[in-house]
JSON list of C-alpha atoms in Angstrom, two decimals:
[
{"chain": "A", "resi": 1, "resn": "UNK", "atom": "CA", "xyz": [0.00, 0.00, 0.00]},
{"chain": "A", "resi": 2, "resn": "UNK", "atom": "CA", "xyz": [2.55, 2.58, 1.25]},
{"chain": "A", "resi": 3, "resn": "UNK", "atom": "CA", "xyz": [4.59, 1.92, -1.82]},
{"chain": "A", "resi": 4, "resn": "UNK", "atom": "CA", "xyz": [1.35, 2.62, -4.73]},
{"chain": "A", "resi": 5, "resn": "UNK", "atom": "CA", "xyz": [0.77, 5.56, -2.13]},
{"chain": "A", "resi": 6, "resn": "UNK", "atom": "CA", "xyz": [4.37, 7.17, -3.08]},
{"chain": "A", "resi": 7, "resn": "UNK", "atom": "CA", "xyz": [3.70, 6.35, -6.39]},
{"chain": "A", "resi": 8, "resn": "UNK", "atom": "CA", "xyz": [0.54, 8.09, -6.50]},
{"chain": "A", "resi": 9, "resn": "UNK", "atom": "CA", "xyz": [2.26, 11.36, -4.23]},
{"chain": "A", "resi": 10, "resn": "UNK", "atom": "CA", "xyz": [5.11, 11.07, -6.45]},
{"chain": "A", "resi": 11, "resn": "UNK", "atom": "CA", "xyz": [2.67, 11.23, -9.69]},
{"chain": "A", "resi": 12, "resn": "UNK", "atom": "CA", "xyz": [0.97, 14.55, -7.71]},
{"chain": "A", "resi": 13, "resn": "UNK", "atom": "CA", "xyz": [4.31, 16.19, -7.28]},
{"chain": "A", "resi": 14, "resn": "UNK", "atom": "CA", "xyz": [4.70, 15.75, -11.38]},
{"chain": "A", "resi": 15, "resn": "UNK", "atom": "CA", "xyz": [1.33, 17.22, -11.67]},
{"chain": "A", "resi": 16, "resn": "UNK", "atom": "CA", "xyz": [2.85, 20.53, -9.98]},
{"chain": "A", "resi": 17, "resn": "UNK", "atom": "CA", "xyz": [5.85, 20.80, -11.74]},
{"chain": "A", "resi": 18, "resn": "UNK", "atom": "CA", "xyz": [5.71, 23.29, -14.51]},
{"chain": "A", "resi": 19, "resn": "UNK", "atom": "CA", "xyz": [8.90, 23.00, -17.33]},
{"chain": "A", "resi": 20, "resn": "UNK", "atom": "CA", "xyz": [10.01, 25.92, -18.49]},
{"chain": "A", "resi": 21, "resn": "UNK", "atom": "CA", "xyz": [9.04, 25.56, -22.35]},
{"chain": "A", "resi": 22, "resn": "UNK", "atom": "CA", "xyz": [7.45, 28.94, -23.30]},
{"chain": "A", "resi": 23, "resn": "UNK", "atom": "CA", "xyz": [8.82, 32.47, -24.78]},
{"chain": "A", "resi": 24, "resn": "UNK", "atom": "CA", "xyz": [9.25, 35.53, -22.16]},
{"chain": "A", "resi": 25, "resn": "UNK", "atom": "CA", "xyz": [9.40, 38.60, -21.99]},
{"chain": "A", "resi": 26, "resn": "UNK", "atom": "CA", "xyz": [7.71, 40.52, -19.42]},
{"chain": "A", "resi": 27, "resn": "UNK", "atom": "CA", "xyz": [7.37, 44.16, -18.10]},
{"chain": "A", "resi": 28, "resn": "UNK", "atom": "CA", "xyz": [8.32, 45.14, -15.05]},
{"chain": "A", "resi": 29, "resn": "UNK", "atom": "CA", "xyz": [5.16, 44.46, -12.99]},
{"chain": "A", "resi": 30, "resn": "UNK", "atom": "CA", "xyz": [5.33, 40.83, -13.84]},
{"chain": "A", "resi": 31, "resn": "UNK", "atom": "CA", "xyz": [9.40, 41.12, -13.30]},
{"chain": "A", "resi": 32, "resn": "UNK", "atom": "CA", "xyz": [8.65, 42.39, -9.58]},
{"chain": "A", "resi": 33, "resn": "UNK", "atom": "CA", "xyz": [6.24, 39.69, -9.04]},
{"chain": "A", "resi": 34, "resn": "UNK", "atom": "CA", "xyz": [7.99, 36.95, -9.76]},
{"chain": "A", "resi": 35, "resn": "UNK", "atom": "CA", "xyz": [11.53, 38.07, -8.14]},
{"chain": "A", "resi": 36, "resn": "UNK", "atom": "CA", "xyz": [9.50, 38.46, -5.44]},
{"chain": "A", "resi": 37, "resn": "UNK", "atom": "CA", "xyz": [9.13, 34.55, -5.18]},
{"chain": "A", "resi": 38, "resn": "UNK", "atom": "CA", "xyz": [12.67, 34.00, -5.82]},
{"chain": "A", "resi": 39, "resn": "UNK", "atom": "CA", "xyz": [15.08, 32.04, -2.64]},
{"chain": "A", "resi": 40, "resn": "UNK", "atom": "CA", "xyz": [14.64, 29.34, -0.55]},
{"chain": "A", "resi": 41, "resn": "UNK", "atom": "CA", "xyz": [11.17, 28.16, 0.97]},
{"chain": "A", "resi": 42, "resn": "UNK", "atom": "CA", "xyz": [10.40, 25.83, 3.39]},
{"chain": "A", "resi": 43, "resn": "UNK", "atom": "CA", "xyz": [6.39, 24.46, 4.16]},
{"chain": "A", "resi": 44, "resn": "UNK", "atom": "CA", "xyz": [4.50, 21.83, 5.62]},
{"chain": "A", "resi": 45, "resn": "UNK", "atom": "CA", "xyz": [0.96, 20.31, 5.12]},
{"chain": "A", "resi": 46, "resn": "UNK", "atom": "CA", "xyz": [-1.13, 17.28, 5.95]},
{"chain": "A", "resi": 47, "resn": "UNK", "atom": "CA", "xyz": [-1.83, 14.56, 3.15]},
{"chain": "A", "resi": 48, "resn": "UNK", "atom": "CA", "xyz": [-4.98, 13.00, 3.56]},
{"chain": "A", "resi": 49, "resn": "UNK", "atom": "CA", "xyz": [-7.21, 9.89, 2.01]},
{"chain": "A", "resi": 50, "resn": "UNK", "atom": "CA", "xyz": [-5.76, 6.15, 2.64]},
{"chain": "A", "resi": 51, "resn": "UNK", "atom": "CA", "xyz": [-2.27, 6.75, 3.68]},
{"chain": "A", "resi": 52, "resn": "UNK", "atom": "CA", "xyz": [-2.12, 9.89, 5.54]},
{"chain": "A", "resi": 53, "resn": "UNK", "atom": "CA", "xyz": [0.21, 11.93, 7.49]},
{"chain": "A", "resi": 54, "resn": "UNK", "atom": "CA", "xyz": [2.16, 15.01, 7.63]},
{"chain": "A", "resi": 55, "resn": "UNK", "atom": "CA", "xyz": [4.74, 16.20, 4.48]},
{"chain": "A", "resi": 56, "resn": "UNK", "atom": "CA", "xyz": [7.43, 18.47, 4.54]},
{"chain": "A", "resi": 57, "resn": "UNK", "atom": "CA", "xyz": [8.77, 20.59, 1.81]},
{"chain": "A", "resi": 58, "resn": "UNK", "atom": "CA", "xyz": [12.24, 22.50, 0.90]},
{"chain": "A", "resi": 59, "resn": "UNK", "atom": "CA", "xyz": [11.33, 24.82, -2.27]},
{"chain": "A", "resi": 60, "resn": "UNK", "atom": "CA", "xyz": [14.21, 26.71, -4.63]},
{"chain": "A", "resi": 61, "resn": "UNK", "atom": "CA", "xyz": [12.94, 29.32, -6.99]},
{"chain": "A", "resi": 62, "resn": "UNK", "atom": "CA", "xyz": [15.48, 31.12, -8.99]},
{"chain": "A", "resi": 63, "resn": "UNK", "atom": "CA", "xyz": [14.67, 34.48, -11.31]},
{"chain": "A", "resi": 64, "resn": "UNK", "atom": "CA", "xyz": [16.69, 33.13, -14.66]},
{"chain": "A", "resi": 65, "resn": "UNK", "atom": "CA", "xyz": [15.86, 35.58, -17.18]},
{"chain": "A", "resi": 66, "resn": "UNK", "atom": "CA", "xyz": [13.44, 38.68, -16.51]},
{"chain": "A", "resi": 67, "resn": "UNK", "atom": "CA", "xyz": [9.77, 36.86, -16.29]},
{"chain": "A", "resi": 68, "resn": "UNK", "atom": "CA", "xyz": [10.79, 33.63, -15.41]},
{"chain": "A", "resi": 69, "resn": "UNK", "atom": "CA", "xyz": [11.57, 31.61, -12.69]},
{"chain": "A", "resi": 70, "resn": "UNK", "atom": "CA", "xyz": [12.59, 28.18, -12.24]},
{"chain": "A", "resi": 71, "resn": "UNK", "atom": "CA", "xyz": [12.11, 25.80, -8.92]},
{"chain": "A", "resi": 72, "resn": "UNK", "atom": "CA", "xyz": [13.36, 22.48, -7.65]},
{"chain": "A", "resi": 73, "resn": "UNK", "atom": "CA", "xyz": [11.43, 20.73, -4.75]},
{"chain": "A", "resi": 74, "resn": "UNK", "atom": "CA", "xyz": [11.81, 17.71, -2.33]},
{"chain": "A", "resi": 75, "resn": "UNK", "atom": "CA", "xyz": [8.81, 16.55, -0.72]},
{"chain": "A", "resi": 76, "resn": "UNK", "atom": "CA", "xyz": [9.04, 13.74, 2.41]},
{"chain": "A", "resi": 77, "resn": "UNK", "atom": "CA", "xyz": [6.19, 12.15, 3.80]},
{"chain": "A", "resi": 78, "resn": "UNK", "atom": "CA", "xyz": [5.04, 9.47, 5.95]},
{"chain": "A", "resi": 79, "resn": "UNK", "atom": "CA", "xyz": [4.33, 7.00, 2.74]},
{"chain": "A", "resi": 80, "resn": "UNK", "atom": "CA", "xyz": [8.60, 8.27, 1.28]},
{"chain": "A", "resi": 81, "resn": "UNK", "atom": "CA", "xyz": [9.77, 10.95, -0.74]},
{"chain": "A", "resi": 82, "resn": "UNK", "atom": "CA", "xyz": [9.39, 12.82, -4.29]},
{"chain": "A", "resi": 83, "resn": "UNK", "atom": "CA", "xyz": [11.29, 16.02, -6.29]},
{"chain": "A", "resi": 84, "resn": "UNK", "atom": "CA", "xyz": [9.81, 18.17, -8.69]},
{"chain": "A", "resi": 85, "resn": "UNK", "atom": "CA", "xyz": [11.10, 21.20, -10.51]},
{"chain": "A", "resi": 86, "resn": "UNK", "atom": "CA", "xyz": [9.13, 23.33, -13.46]},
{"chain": "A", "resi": 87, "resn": "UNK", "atom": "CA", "xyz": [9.18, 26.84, -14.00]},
{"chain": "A", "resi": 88, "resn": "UNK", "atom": "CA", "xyz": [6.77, 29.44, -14.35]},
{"chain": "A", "resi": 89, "resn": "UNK", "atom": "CA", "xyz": [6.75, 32.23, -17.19]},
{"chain": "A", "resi": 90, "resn": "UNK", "atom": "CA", "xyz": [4.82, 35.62, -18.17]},
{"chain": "A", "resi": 91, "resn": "UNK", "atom": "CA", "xyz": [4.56, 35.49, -21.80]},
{"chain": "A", "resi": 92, "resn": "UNK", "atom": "CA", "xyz": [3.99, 38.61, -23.24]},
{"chain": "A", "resi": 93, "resn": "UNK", "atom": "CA", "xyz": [2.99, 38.41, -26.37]},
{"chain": "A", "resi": 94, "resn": "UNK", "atom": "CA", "xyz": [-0.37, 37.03, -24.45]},
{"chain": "A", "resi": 95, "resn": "UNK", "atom": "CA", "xyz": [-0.48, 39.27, -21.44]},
{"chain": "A", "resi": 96, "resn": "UNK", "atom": "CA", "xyz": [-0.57, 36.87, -19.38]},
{"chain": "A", "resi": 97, "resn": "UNK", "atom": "CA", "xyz": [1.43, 34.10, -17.04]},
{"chain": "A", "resi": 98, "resn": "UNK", "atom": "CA", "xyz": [1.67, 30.21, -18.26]},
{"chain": "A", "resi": 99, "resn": "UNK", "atom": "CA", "xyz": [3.51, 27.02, -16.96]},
{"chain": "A", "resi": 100, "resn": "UNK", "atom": "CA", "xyz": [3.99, 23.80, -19.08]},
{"chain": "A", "resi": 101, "resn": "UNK", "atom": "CA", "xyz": [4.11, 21.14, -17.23]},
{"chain": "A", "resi": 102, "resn": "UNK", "atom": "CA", "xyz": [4.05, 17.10, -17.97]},
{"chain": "A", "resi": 103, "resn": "UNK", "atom": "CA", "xyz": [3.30, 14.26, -15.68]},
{"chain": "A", "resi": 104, "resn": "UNK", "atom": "CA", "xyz": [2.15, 10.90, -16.17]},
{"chain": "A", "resi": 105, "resn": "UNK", "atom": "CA", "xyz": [2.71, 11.16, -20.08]},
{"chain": "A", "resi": 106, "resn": "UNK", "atom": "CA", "xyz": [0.21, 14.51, -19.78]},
{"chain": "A", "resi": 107, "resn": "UNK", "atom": "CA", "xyz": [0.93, 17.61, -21.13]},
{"chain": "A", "resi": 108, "resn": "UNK", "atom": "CA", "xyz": [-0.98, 20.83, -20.01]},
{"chain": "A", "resi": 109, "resn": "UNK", "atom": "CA", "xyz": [-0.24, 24.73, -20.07]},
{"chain": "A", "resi": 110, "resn": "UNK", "atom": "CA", "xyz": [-1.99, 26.22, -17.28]},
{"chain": "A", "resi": 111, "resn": "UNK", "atom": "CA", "xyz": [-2.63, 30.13, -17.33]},
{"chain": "A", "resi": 112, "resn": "UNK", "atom": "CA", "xyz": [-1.98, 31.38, -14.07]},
{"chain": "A", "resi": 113, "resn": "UNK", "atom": "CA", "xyz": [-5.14, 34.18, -12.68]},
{"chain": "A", "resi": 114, "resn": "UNK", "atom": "CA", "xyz": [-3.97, 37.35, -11.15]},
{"chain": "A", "resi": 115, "resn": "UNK", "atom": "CA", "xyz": [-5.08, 37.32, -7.34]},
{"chain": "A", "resi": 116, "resn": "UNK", "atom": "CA", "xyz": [-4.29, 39.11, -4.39]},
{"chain": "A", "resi": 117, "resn": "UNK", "atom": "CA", "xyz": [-1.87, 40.79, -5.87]},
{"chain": "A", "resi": 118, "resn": "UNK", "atom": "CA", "xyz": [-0.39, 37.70, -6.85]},
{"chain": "A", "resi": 119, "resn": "UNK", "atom": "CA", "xyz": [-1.28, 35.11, -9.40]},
{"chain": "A", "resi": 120, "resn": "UNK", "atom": "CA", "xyz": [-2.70, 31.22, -9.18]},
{"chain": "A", "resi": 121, "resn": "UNK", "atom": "CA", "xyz": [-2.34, 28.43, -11.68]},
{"chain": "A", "resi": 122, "resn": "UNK", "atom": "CA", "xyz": [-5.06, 25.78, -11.42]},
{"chain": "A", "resi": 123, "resn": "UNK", "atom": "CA", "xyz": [-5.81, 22.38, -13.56]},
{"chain": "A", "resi": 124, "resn": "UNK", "atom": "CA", "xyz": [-8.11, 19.96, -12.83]},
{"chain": "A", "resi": 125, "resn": "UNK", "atom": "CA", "xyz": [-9.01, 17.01, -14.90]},
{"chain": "A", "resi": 126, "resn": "UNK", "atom": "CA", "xyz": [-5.62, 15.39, -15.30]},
{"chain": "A", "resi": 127, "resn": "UNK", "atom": "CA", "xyz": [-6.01, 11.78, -16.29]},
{"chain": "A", "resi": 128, "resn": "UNK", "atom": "CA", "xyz": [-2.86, 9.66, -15.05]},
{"chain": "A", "resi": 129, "resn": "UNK", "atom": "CA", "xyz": [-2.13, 6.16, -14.80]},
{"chain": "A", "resi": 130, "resn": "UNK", "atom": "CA", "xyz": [-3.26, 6.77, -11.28]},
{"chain": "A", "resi": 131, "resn": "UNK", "atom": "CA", "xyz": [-6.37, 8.09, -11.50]},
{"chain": "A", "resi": 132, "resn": "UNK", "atom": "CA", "xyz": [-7.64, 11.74, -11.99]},
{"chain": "A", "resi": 133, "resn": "UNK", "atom": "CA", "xyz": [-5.48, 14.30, -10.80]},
{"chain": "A", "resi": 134, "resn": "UNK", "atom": "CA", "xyz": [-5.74, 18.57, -10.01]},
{"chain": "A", "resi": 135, "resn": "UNK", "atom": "CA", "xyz": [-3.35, 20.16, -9.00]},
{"chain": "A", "resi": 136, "resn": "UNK", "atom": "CA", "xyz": [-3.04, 23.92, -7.79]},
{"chain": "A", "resi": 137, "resn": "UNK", "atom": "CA", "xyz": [0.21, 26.49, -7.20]},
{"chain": "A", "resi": 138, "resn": "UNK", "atom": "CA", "xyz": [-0.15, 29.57, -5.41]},
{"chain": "A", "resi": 139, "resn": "UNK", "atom": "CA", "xyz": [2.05, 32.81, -5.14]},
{"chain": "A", "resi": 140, "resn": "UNK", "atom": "CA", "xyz": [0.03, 35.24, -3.48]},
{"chain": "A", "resi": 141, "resn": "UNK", "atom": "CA", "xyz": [0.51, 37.73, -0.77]},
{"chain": "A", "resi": 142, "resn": "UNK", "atom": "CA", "xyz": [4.63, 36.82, -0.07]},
{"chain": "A", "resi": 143, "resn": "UNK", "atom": "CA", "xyz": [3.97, 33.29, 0.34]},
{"chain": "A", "resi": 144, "resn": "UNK", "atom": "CA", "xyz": [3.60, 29.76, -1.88]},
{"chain": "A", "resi": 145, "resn": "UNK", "atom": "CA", "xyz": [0.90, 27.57, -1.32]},
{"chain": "A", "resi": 146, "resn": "UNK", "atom": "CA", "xyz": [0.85, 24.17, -3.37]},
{"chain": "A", "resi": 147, "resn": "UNK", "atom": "CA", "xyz": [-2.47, 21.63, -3.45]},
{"chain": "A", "resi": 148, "resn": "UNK", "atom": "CA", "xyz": [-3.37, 18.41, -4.70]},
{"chain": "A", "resi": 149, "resn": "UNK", "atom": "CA", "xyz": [-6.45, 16.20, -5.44]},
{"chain": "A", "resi": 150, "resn": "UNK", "atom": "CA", "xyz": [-6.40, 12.88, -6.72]},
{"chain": "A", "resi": 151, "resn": "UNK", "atom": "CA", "xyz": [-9.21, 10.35, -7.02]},
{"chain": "A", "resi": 152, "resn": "UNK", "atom": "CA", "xyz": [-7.91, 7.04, -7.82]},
{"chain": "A", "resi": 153, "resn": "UNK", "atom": "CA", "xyz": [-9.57, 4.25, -10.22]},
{"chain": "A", "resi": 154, "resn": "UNK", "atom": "CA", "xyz": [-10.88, 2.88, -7.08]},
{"chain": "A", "resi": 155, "resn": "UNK", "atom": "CA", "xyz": [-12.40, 5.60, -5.86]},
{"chain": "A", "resi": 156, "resn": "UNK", "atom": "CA", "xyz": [-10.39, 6.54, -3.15]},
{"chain": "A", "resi": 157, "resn": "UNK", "atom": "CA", "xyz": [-9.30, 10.39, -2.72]},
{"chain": "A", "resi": 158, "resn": "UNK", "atom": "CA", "xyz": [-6.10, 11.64, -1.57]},
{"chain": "A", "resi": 159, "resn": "UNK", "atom": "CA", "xyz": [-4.95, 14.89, -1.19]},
{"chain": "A", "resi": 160, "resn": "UNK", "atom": "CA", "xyz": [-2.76, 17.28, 0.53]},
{"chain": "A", "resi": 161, "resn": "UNK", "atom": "CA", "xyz": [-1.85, 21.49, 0.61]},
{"chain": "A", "resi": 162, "resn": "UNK", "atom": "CA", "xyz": [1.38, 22.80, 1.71]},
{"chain": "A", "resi": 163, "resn": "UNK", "atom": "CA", "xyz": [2.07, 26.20, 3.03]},
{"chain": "A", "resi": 164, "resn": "UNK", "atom": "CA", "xyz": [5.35, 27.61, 2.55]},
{"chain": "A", "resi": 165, "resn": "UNK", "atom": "CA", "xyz": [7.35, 30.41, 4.24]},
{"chain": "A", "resi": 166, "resn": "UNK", "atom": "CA", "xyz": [10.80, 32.15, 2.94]},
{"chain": "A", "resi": 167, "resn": "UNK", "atom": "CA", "xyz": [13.65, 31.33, 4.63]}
]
């Protein structure tokens, strides 16, 4: 069971993980928001469903061209461990800020919404070999929030949200 479970966190983690893939070149608004993200994190959460039990986080995000950043994760949790990285863009020919991101042999771009003076990239309907996945990342008001969902083929729903503060 616990080792499906970290297959099925690990799959979750993949789901977050945005690779950087897309054009950028963004104003300074967008600039300032996303250096704003940009050092070391650290955050903690509760995953919940069939296996649960607490997960803790380390989080990089590095500024490596003006509107972009990149990020590297390590997630451990009761059920074993997982690493993601991605990166998250403001393209401006579209006004507007995108990951790319592949897990599971499925590709989205998500368009992140402006909120709270921050901005939120949502998807929801990701079909893995799993089960059905969303997935959430959060920078908004100086801090990082990431969130999962996943329902499995049997019916069975685990999920988790992890705060993060700057170090």
């Amino acid at each position: 069971m616990r080792l499906v479970t970290t297959l099925k966190i690990s799959a979750l983690c993949l789901a977050l993980a945005a690779l950087p893939a897309l054009p950028a070149v963004a104003g300074q608004a967008e600039n300032t928001l996303l250096q704003k993200y940009a050092g070391s994190w650290k955050g903690s959460g509760n995953v919940t469903g069939p296996d649960p039990g607490t997960v803790s986080c380390r989080l990089t995000m590095k500024g490596t061209t003006p509107g972009k950043l990149t990020y590297t994760g390590r997630c451990s949790f009761t059920a074993g461990a997982a690493s993601f990285r991605g990166g998250i863009v403001y393209n401006d020919a579209n006004k507007r800020f995108e990951a790319s991101s592949s897990a599971q042999g499925v590709a989205t771009t998500t368009v992140g919404k402006r909120s709270g003076g921050g901005v939120v990239f949502s998807s929801s309907g990701m079909e893995t070999r799993y089960g059905t996945a969303s997935s959430s990342l959060s920078l908004t008001g100086g801090s990082i929030k990431m969130s999962f969902k996943l329902v499995d083929k049997d019916g069975q729903t685990m999920a988790s949200s992890i705060t993060f503060a700057k170090n």
